[in-house]
Amino acid sequence: MRTLEEEMKFLERVDDTRFRVHVGFVPNMRVTGTFYANKKLETLLFDELRAYSQRGNHGGGFLPAVKQLANVAALPGVVGESIALPDVHSGYGFAIGNVAAFDTTDPASVVSPGGVGFDINCGVRLLRTNLHLKDLEPVQEQLAQSLFDHIPVGVGSQGIIPTSAANLESALEMGMDWSLREGYSWAEDKEHCEEYGRMLNADPTKVSARAKKRGLPQMGTLGAGNHYAEIQAVEEIFDTHAARKMGIEREGQICVMIHSGSRGLGHQVATDALTSMERAMARDNIVTNDRQLACARIQSQEGKDYLDAMACAANYAWVNRSSMTFLCRQAFAKMFNSTPDDLDMHVVYDVSHNIAKFEEHMVDGKLKTLLVHRKGSTRAFPPHHPLIPVDYQFTGQPVLIGGTMGTCSYVLTGTERGMQQTFGSTCHGAGRSCSRHSSRSKLDFQEVLDRLKTKGISIRVASPKLVMEEAPESYKDVSAVVDTCHEAGISKKAVKLRPVAVIKG
């Protein structure tokens, strides 16, 4: 076991926002690693590494994020670098905030469920409105309650969108096209959604009966943990041109942010895949540094089955966010005695945080098709990229960065530098700075609520325990994370939003 000083010899600061992790930091590294952190954020990562060095590998729990980043750099078929964004923190196998790409032409290349996460296509959707903060203030508490009443929240919550087994099969295959067919989505919504709200390789026959059973009652539900629906006001506009393209034109304008994923269905898809991949690893003699990095060759049956099932879970998550969009529009329409259309409740964009997708990128001067894993990170494609909507061709893809409860959120845009350095990826949020258990033991439920009220934020929460787990003190400073990405040039600040009302599980 190395001391912290010995470990630090493998880490090199490249510039004000980047560190390089050199080969040798962990065994069998095939590429280097890079993590993004400014002076403020680097302390958390190095403290974690220091604690690991002092306790040895006997402390239980996850490895330090920097170690996980390096272990990913040792996986078969990995190319470029293993990348960690500024919100990185330890996760299952891959760190949360880790991006890695695998060469599809290399028969040894793998796909790993740990590189996607258990909440497949956990993501964020932003709706704009033509309302101003002054329109909201007289009815703020009533609107918060109405949203809480409309959207089912909490662990085990059940949806009010009627769903049969046959409808679920269709939703898994069709994604937002199902929502459109059933009348829960506007035709233009999917135009402002990553993958247009549907992964075409989805095959519901690859999703287990148990996963479908878990997903059937949860359609159109928020869930718990860090998921939320939040009414927000525009606090600052950094890029007027980009903001106008998004329909965001003035400070005080009201928006709604929905953060949710694939619920129990996605979790079961990941669990099922990990079991089958452990067998595939033994058969194909695949060796990894960490048993949590269970994986299978991309071209193996297990690899193909996982990608087809993951696509179904991703489609389910888009349907889920579309269903909550429908419920949100209903709540606003009733409160303001209007229609969602007259309130201009259009989707600005919908981004995925936990997903693996086939994309084309330049590697060593050659255009290659890669399987890009993004876990706790957001796709951030630059202007003129063919996979982003016509509306955003001149600004770059909108990137939605959800803040922590009671702090600000951001809208960024993708850049060409991000395309070159991070496979077109950027951060996804603040990133945890302490465990959920630690938050519960250190923070007081009532104190957290009182602080939110002094800021003028209405809150509705199904479980008081979650208030402590999701308090701002449990997370890194989202502004420091976003500023690091902006300074590094991998994404560009466009809009800052502050919470007015928060709905949580």
PDB file of N, CA, C and O in Angstrom, residues 182-223:
ATOM      1  N   GLU A 182     -50.090   8.572 -27.238  1.00  0.00           N
ATOM      2  CA  GLU A 182     -51.100   8.492 -26.180  1.00  0.00           C
ATOM      3  C   GLU A 182     -51.598   9.864 -25.728  1.00  0.00           C
ATOM      4  O   GLU A 182     -52.470   9.954 -24.868  1.00  0.00           O
ATOM      5  N   GLY A 183     -51.016  10.929 -26.273  1.00  0.00           N
ATOM      6  CA  GLY A 183     -51.498  12.273 -25.964  1.00  0.00           C
ATOM      7  C   GLY A 183     -50.875  12.921 -24.747  1.00  0.00           C
ATOM      8  O   GLY A 183     -51.382  13.924 -24.239  1.00  0.00           O
ATOM      9  N   TYR A 184     -49.753  12.369 -24.246  1.00  0.00           N
ATOM     10  CA  TYR A 184     -49.088  12.936 -23.068  1.00  0.00           C
ATOM     11  C   TYR A 184     -47.936  13.873 -23.437  1.00  0.00           C
ATOM     12  O   TYR A 184     -47.280  14.424 -22.556  1.00  0.00           O
ATOM     13  N   SER A 185     -47.680  14.026 -24.719  1.00  0.00           N
ATOM     14  CA  SER A 185     -46.537  14.824 -25.162  1.00  0.00           C
ATOM     15  C   SER A 185     -46.939  15.663 -26.360  1.00  0.00           C
ATOM     16  O   SER A 185     -47.840  15.281 -27.119  1.00  0.00           O
ATOM     17  N   TRP A 186     -46.309  16.800 -26.524  1.00  0.00           N
ATOM     18  CA  TRP A 186     -46.484  17.611 -27.729  1.00  0.00           C
ATOM     19  C   TRP A 186     -45.526  17.109 -28.799  1.00  0.00           C
ATOM     20  O   TRP A 186     -44.429  16.625 -28.491  1.00  0.00           O
ATOM     21  N   ALA A 187     -45.921  17.285 -30.048  1.00  0.00           N
ATOM     22  CA  ALA A 187     -45.094  16.803 -31.162  1.00  0.00           C
ATOM     23  C   ALA A 187     -43.698  17.420 -31.137  1.00  0.00           C
ATOM     24  O   ALA A 187     -42.708  16.765 -31.438  1.00  0.00           O
ATOM     25  N   GLU A 188     -43.619  18.696 -30.728  1.00  0.00           N
ATOM     26  CA  GLU A 188     -42.327  19.385 -30.745  1.00  0.00           C
ATOM     27  C   GLU A 188     -41.445  19.031 -29.552  1.00  0.00           C
ATOM     28  O   GLU A 188     -40.247  19.349 -29.542  1.00  0.00           O
ATOM     29  N   ASP A 189     -42.004  18.354 -28.524  1.00  0.00           N
ATOM     30  CA  ASP A 189     -41.201  18.022 -27.342  1.00  0.00           C
ATOM     31  C   ASP A 189     -39.990  17.167 -27.708  1.00  0.00           C
ATOM     32  O   ASP A 189     -38.883  17.390 -27.216  1.00  0.00           O
ATOM     33  N   LYS A 190     -40.205  16.169 -28.537  1.00  0.00           N
ATOM     34  CA  LYS A 190     -39.112  15.230 -28.843  1.00  0.00           C
ATOM     35  C   LYS A 190     -37.997  15.879 -29.659  1.00  0.00           C
ATOM     36  O   LYS A 190     -36.857  15.408 -29.635  1.00  0.00           O
ATOM     37  N   GLU A 191     -38.325  16.976 -30.350  1.00  0.00           N
ATOM     38  CA  GLU A 191     -37.290  17.670 -31.122  1.00  0.00           C
ATOM     39  C   GLU A 191     -36.215  18.252 -30.203  1.00  0.00           C
ATOM     40  O   GLU A 191     -35.075  18.443 -30.603  1.00  0.00           O
ATOM     41  N   HIS A 192     -36.599  18.549 -28.972  1.00  0.00           N
ATOM     42  CA  HIS A 192     -35.666  19.130 -28.006  1.00  0.00           C
ATOM     43  C   HIS A 192     -35.279  18.110 -26.940  1.00  0.00           C
ATOM     44  O   HIS A 192     -35.182  18.429 -25.768  1.00  0.00           O
ATOM     45  N   CYS A 193     -35.062  16.894 -27.384  1.00  0.00           N
ATOM     46  CA  CYS A 193     -34.706  15.814 -26.468  1.00  0.00           C
ATOM     47  C   CYS A 193     -33.534  15.035 -27.043  1.00  0.00           C
ATOM     48  O   CYS A 193     -33.480  14.780 -28.249  1.00  0.00           O
ATOM     49  N   GLU A 194     -32.585  14.693 -26.182  1.00  0.00           N
ATOM     50  CA  GLU A 194     -31.455  13.855 -26.605  1.00  0.00           C
ATOM     51  C   GLU A 194     -31.994  12.573 -27.252  1.00  0.00           C
ATOM     52  O   GLU A 194     -32.935  11.964 -26.735  1.00  0.00           O
ATOM     53  N   GLU A 195     -31.410  12.185 -28.390  1.00  0.00           N
ATOM     54  CA  GLU A 195     -31.857  11.011 -29.152  1.00  0.00           C
ATOM     55  C   GLU A 195     -33.314  11.127 -29.610  1.00  0.00           C
ATOM     56  O   GLU A 195     -33.923  10.129 -29.980  1.00  0.00           O
ATOM     57  N   TYR A 196     -33.853  12.352 -29.587  1.00  0.00           N
ATOM     58  CA  TYR A 196     -35.265  12.578 -29.926  1.00  0.00           C
ATOM     59  C   TYR A 196     -36.186  11.694 -29.078  1.00  0.00           C
ATOM     60  O   TYR A 196     -37.276  11.297 -29.502  1.00  0.00           O
ATOM     61  N   GLY A 197     -35.710  11.383 -27.865  1.00  0.00           N
ATOM     62  CA  GLY A 197     -36.542  10.668 -26.906  1.00  0.00           C
ATOM     63  C   GLY A 197     -36.765   9.205 -27.203  1.00  0.00           C
ATOM     64  O   GLY A 197     -37.665   8.574 -26.625  1.00  0.00           O
ATOM     65  N   ARG A 198     -35.945   8.642 -28.088  1.00  0.00           N
ATOM     66  CA  ARG A 198     -36.136   7.221 -28.427  1.00  0.00           C
ATOM     67  C   ARG A 198     -34.832   6.598 -28.903  1.00  0.00           C
ATOM     68  O   ARG A 198     -34.247   7.052 -29.887  1.00  0.00           O
ATOM     69  N   MET A 199     -34.384   5.556 -28.205  1.00  0.00           N
ATOM     70  CA  MET A 199     -33.239   4.777 -28.675  1.00  0.00           C
ATOM     71  C   MET A 199     -33.774   3.630 -29.526  1.00  0.00           C
ATOM     72  O   MET A 199     -34.574   2.801 -29.058  1.00  0.00           O
ATOM     73  N   LEU A 200     -33.347   3.596 -30.778  1.00  0.00           N
ATOM     74  CA  LEU A 200     -33.967   2.710 -31.766  1.00  0.00           C
ATOM     75  C   LEU A 200     -33.595   1.241 -31.583  1.00  0.00           C
ATOM     76  O   LEU A 200     -34.264   0.363 -32.122  1.00  0.00           O
ATOM     77  N   ASN A 201     -32.518   0.955 -30.823  1.00  0.00           N
ATOM     78  CA  ASN A 201     -32.110  -0.442 -30.646  1.00  0.00           C
ATOM     79  C   ASN A 201     -32.842  -1.124 -29.493  1.00  0.00           C
ATOM     80  O   ASN A 201     -32.534  -2.265 -29.138  1.00  0.00           O
ATOM     81  N   ALA A 202     -33.817  -0.447 -28.900  1.00  0.00           N
ATOM     82  CA  ALA A 202     -34.542  -1.016 -27.758  1.00  0.00           C
ATOM     83  C   ALA A 202     -35.266  -2.301 -28.147  1.00  0.00           C
ATOM     84  O   ALA A 202     -35.951  -2.349 -29.176  1.00  0.00           O
ATOM     85  N   ASP A 203     -35.117  -3.326 -27.317  1.00  0.00           N
ATOM     86  CA  ASP A 203     -35.773  -4.616 -27.550  1.00  0.00           C
ATOM     87  C   ASP A 203     -36.395  -5.084 -26.238  1.00  0.00           C
ATOM     88  O   ASP A 203     -35.701  -5.605 -25.359  1.00  0.00           O
ATOM     89  N   PRO A 204     -37.711  -4.903 -26.085  1.00  0.00           N
ATOM     90  CA  PRO A 204     -38.364  -5.254 -24.807  1.00  0.00           C
ATOM     91  C   PRO A 204     -38.220  -6.724 -24.423  1.00  0.00           C
ATOM     92  O   PRO A 204     -38.365  -7.068 -23.249  1.00  0.00           O
ATOM     93  N   THR A 205     -37.938  -7.610 -25.384  1.00  0.00           N
ATOM     94  CA  THR A 205     -37.761  -9.026 -25.039  1.00  0.00           C
ATOM     95  C   THR A 205     -36.491  -9.252 -24.228  1.00  0.00           C
ATOM     96  O   THR A 205     -36.325 -10.315 -23.618  1.00  0.00           O
ATOM     97  N   LYS A 206     -35.587  -8.279 -24.210  1.00  0.00           N
ATOM     98  CA  LYS A 206     -34.345  -8.397 -23.434  1.00  0.00           C
ATOM     99  C   LYS A 206     -34.506  -7.860 -22.004  1.00  0.00           C
ATOM    100  O   LYS A 206     -33.565  -7.890 -21.218  1.00  0.00           O
ATOM    101  N   VAL A 207     -35.692  -7.341 -21.686  1.00  0.00           N
ATOM    102  CA  VAL A 207     -35.965  -6.821 -20.336  1.00  0.00           C
ATOM    103  C   VAL A 207     -36.676  -7.913 -19.550  1.00  0.00           C
ATOM    104  O   VAL A 207     -37.681  -8.469 -20.020  1.00  0.00           O
ATOM    105  N   SER A 208     -36.178  -8.229 -18.371  1.00  0.00           N
ATOM    106  CA  SER A 208     -36.727  -9.339 -17.589  1.00  0.00           C
ATOM    107  C   SER A 208     -38.145  -9.047 -17.108  1.00  0.00           C
ATOM    108  O   SER A 208     -38.559  -7.880 -16.991  1.00  0.00           O
ATOM    109  N   ALA A 209     -38.874 -10.115 -16.813  1.00  0.00           N
ATOM    110  CA  ALA A 209     -40.242  -9.976 -16.301  1.00  0.00           C
ATOM    111  C   ALA A 209     -40.230  -9.209 -14.978  1.00  0.00           C
ATOM    112  O   ALA A 209     -41.141  -8.412 -14.700  1.00  0.00           O
ATOM    113  N   ARG A 210     -39.198  -9.429 -14.161  1.00  0.00           N
ATOM    114  CA  ARG A 210     -39.117  -8.724 -12.875  1.00  0.00           C
ATOM    115  C   ARG A 210     -38.946  -7.219 -13.097  1.00  0.00           C
ATOM    116  O   ARG A 210     -39.561  -6.405 -12.388  1.00  0.00           O
ATOM    117  N   ALA A 211     -38.100  -6.837 -14.066  1.00  0.00           N
ATOM    118  CA  ALA A 211     -37.903  -5.408 -14.357  1.00  0.00           C
ATOM    119  C   ALA A 211     -39.208  -4.768 -14.816  1.00  0.00           C
ATOM    120  O   ALA A 211     -39.573  -3.662 -14.389  1.00  0.00           O
ATOM    121  N   LYS A 212     -39.944  -5.485 -15.688  1.00  0.00           N
ATOM    122  CA  LYS A 212     -41.219  -4.949 -16.185  1.00  0.00           C
ATOM    123  C   LYS A 212     -42.243  -4.827 -15.052  1.00  0.00           C
ATOM    124  O   LYS A 212     -43.007  -3.862 -14.993  1.00  0.00           O
ATOM    125  N   LYS A 213     -42.233  -5.807 -14.155  1.00  0.00           N
ATOM    126  CA  LYS A 213     -43.151  -5.766 -13.019  1.00  0.00           C
ATOM    127  C   LYS A 213     -42.875  -4.553 -12.137  1.00  0.00           C
ATOM    128  O   LYS A 213     -43.799  -3.905 -11.642  1.00  0.00           O
ATOM    129  N   ARG A 214     -41.587  -4.237 -11.955  1.00  0.00           N
ATOM    130  CA  ARG A 214     -41.233  -3.069 -11.150  1.00  0.00           C
ATOM    131  C   ARG A 214     -41.590  -1.766 -11.862  1.00  0.00           C
ATOM    132  O   ARG A 214     -41.971  -0.776 -11.238  1.00  0.00           O
ATOM    133  N   GLY A 215     -41.460  -1.743 -13.186  1.00  0.00           N
ATOM    134  CA  GLY A 215     -41.693  -0.521 -13.948  1.00  0.00           C
ATOM    135  C   GLY A 215     -43.149  -0.201 -14.209  1.00  0.00           C
ATOM    136  O   GLY A 215     -43.523   0.966 -14.350  1.00  0.00           O
ATOM    137  N   LEU A 216     -43.989  -1.251 -14.257  1.00  0.00           N
ATOM    138  CA  LEU A 216     -45.393  -1.068 -14.657  1.00  0.00           C
ATOM    139  C   LEU A 216     -46.147  -0.037 -13.812  1.00  0.00           C
ATOM    140  O   LEU A 216     -46.793   0.866 -14.354  1.00  0.00           O
ATOM    141  N   PRO A 217     -46.063  -0.088 -12.476  1.00  0.00           N
ATOM    142  CA  PRO A 217     -46.845   0.884 -11.689  1.00  0.00           C
ATOM    143  C   PRO A 217     -46.180   2.240 -11.491  1.00  0.00           C
ATOM    144  O   PRO A 217     -46.775   3.127 -10.889  1.00  0.00           O
ATOM    145  N   GLN A 218     -44.949   2.399 -11.978  1.00  0.00           N
ATOM    146  CA  GLN A 218     -44.183   3.607 -11.640  1.00  0.00           C
ATOM    147  C   GLN A 218     -44.104   4.637 -12.761  1.00  0.00           C
ATOM    148  O   GLN A 218     -43.421   5.642 -12.626  1.00  0.00           O
ATOM    149  N   MET A 219     -44.796   4.398 -13.861  1.00  0.00           N
ATOM    150  CA  MET A 219     -44.770   5.339 -14.980  1.00  0.00           C
ATOM    151  C   MET A 219     -45.312   6.703 -14.542  1.00  0.00           C
ATOM    152  O   MET A 219     -46.390   6.797 -13.953  1.00  0.00           O
ATOM    153  N   GLY A 220     -44.542   7.742 -14.813  1.00  0.00           N
ATOM    154  CA  GLY A 220     -44.994   9.093 -14.465  1.00  0.00           C
ATOM    155  C   GLY A 220     -44.801   9.422 -13.006  1.00  0.00           C
ATOM    156  O   GLY A 220     -45.557  10.198 -12.426  1.00  0.00           O
ATOM    157  N   THR A 221     -43.755   8.827 -12.383  1.00  0.00           N
ATOM    158  CA  THR A 221     -43.474   9.107 -10.968  1.00  0.00           C
ATOM    159  C   THR A 221     -42.073   9.677 -10.805  1.00  0.00           C
ATOM    160  O   THR A 221     -41.153   9.327 -11.540  1.00  0.00           O
ATOM    161  N   LEU A 222     -41.932  10.531  -9.805  1.00  0.00           N
ATOM    162  CA  LEU A 222     -40.665  11.220  -9.585  1.00  0.00           C
ATOM    163  C   LEU A 222     -39.646  10.337  -8.885  1.00  0.00           C
ATOM    164  O   LEU A 222     -38.450  10.409  -9.167  1.00  0.00           O
ATOM    165  N   GLY A 223     -40.124   9.508  -7.948  1.00  0.00           N
ATOM    166  CA  GLY A 223     -39.192   8.715  -7.148  1.00  0.00           C
ATOM    167  C   GLY A 223     -38.626   9.531  -6.002  1.00  0.00           C
ATOM    168  O   GLY A 223     -39.175  10.567  -5.618  1.00  0.00           O
TER     169      GLY A 223
END
